[in-house]
PDB file of C-alpha atoms in Angstrom:
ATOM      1  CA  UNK G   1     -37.290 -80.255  -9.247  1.00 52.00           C
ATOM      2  CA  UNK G   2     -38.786 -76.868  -9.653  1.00 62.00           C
ATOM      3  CA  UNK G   3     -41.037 -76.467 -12.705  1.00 80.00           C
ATOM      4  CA  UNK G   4     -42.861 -73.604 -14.280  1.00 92.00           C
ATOM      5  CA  UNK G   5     -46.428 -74.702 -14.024  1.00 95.00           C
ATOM      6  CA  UNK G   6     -49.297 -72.660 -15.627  1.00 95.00           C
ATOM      7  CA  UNK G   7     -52.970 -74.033 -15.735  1.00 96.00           C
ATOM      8  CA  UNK G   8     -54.660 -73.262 -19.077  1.00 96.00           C
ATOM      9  CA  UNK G   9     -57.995 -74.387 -19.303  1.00 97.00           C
ATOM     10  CA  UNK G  10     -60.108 -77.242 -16.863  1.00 97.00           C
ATOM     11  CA  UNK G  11     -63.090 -79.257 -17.489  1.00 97.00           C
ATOM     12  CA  UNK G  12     -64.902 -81.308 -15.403  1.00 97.00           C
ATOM     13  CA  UNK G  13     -66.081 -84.934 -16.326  1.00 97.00           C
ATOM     14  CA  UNK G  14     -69.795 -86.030 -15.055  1.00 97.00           C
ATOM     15  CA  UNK G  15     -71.119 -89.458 -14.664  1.00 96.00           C
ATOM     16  CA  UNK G  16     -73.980 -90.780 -13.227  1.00 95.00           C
ATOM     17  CA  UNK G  17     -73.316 -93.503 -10.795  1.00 93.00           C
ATOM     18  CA  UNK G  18     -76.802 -95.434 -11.975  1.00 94.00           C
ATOM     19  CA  UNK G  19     -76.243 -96.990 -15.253  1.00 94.00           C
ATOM     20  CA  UNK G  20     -79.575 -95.897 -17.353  1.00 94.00           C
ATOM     21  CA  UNK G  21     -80.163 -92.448 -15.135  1.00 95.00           C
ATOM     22  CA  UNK G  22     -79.303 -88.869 -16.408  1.00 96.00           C
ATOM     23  CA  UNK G  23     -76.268 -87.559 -15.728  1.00 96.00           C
ATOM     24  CA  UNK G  24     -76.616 -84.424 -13.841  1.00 95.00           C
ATOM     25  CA  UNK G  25     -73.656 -81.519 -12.276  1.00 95.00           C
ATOM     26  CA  UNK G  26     -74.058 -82.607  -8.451  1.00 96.00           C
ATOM     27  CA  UNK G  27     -71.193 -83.542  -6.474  1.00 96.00           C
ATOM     28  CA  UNK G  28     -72.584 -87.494  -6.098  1.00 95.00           C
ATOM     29  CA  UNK G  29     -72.036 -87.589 -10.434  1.00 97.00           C
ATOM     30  CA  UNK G  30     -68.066 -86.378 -10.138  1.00 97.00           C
ATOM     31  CA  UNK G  31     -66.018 -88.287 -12.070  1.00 97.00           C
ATOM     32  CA  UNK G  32     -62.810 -86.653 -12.245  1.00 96.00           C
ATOM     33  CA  UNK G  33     -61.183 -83.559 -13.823  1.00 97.00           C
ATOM     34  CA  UNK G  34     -59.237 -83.116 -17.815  1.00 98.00           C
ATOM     35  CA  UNK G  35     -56.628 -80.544 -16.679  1.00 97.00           C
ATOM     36  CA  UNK G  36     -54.545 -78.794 -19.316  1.00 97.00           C
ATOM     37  CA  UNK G  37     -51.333 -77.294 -18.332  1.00 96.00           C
ATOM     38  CA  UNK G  38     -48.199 -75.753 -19.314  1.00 96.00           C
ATOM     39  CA  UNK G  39     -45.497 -77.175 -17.336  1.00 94.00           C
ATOM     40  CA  UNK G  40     -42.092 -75.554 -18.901  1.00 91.00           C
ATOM     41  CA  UNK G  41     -43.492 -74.172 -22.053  1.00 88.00           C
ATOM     42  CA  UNK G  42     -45.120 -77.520 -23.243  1.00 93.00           C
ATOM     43  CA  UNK G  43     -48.812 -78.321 -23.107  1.00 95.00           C
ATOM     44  CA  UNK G  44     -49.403 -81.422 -21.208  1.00 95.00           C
ATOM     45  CA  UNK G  45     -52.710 -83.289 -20.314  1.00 97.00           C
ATOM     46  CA  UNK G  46     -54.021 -84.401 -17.062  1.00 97.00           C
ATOM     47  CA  UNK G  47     -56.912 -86.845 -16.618  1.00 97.00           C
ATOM     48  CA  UNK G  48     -57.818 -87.298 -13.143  1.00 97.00           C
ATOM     49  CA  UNK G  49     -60.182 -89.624 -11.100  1.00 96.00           C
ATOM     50  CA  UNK G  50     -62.221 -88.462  -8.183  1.00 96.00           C
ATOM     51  CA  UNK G  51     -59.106 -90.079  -5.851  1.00 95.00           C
ATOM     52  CA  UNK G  52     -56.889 -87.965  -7.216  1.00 95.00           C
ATOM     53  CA  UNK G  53     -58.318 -84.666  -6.789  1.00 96.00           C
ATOM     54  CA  UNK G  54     -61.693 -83.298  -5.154  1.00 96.00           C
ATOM     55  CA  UNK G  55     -64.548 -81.233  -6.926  1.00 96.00           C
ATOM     56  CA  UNK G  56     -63.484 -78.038  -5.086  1.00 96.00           C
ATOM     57  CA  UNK G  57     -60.051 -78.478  -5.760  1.00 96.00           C
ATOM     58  CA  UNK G  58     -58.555 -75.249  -5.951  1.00 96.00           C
ATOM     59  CA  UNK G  59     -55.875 -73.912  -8.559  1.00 95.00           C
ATOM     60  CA  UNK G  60     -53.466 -74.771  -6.099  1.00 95.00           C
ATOM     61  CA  UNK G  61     -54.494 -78.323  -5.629  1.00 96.00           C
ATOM     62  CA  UNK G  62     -54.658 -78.828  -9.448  1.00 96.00           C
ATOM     63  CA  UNK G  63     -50.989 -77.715  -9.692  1.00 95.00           C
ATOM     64  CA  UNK G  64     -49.793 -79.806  -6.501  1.00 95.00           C
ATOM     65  CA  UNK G  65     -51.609 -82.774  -8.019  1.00 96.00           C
ATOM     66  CA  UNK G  66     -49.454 -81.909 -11.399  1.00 95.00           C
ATOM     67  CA  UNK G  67     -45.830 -81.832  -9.658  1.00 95.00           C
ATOM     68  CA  UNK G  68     -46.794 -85.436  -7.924  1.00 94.00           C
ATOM     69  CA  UNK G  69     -47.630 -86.444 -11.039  1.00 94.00           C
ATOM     70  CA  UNK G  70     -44.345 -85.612 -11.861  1.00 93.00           C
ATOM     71  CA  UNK G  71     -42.539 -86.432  -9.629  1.00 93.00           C
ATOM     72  CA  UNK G  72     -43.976 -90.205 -10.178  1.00 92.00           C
ATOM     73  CA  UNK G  73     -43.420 -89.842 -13.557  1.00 90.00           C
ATOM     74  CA  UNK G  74     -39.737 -88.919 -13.239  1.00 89.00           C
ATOM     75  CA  UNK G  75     -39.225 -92.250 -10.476  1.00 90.00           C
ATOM     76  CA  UNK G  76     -41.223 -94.256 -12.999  1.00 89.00           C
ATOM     77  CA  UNK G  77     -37.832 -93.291 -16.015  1.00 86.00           C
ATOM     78  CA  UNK G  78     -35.181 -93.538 -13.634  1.00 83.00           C
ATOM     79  CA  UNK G  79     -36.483 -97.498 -12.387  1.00 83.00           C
ATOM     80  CA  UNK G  80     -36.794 -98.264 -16.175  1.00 84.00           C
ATOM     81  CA  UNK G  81     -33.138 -97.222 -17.338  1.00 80.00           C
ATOM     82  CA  UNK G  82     -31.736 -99.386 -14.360  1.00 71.00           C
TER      83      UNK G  82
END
């Protein structure tokens, strides 16, 4: 499965861990990444956790993380048409 993947935009979500504290851009308030891609000409959205993909993930990673996603995805329709 080879698909045309093209990373538009990224944000990054921040929360603090301590209910009641600011919420501040340090690596201990990470709480995932909104990814929006173009994965064969449509526009797709990605929320990720923390698990799924590191701060200093790298274009590379984000697009790695999208095929898996995929991937599942695909497995996921196959097991529900049997």
């Amino acid at each position: 499965m080879s698909k045309n993947i093209i990373i538009e935009r990224t944000s990054i979500q921040w929360k603090s861990p301590v209910p009641g504290t600011p919420t501040r851009r340090v690596p201990d308030h990470y709480y995932g990444r909104t990814i929006h891609a173009l994965v064969d000409g449509g526009e797709n959205v990605y929320r990720l956790k923390p698990d799924e993909i590191p701060l200093e993930a790298t274009e590379e990673d984000m697009i790695s993380v999208i095929e898996q996603r995929l991937i599942e995805e695909e497995q996921n329709q196959e097991e529900q048409q049997e």
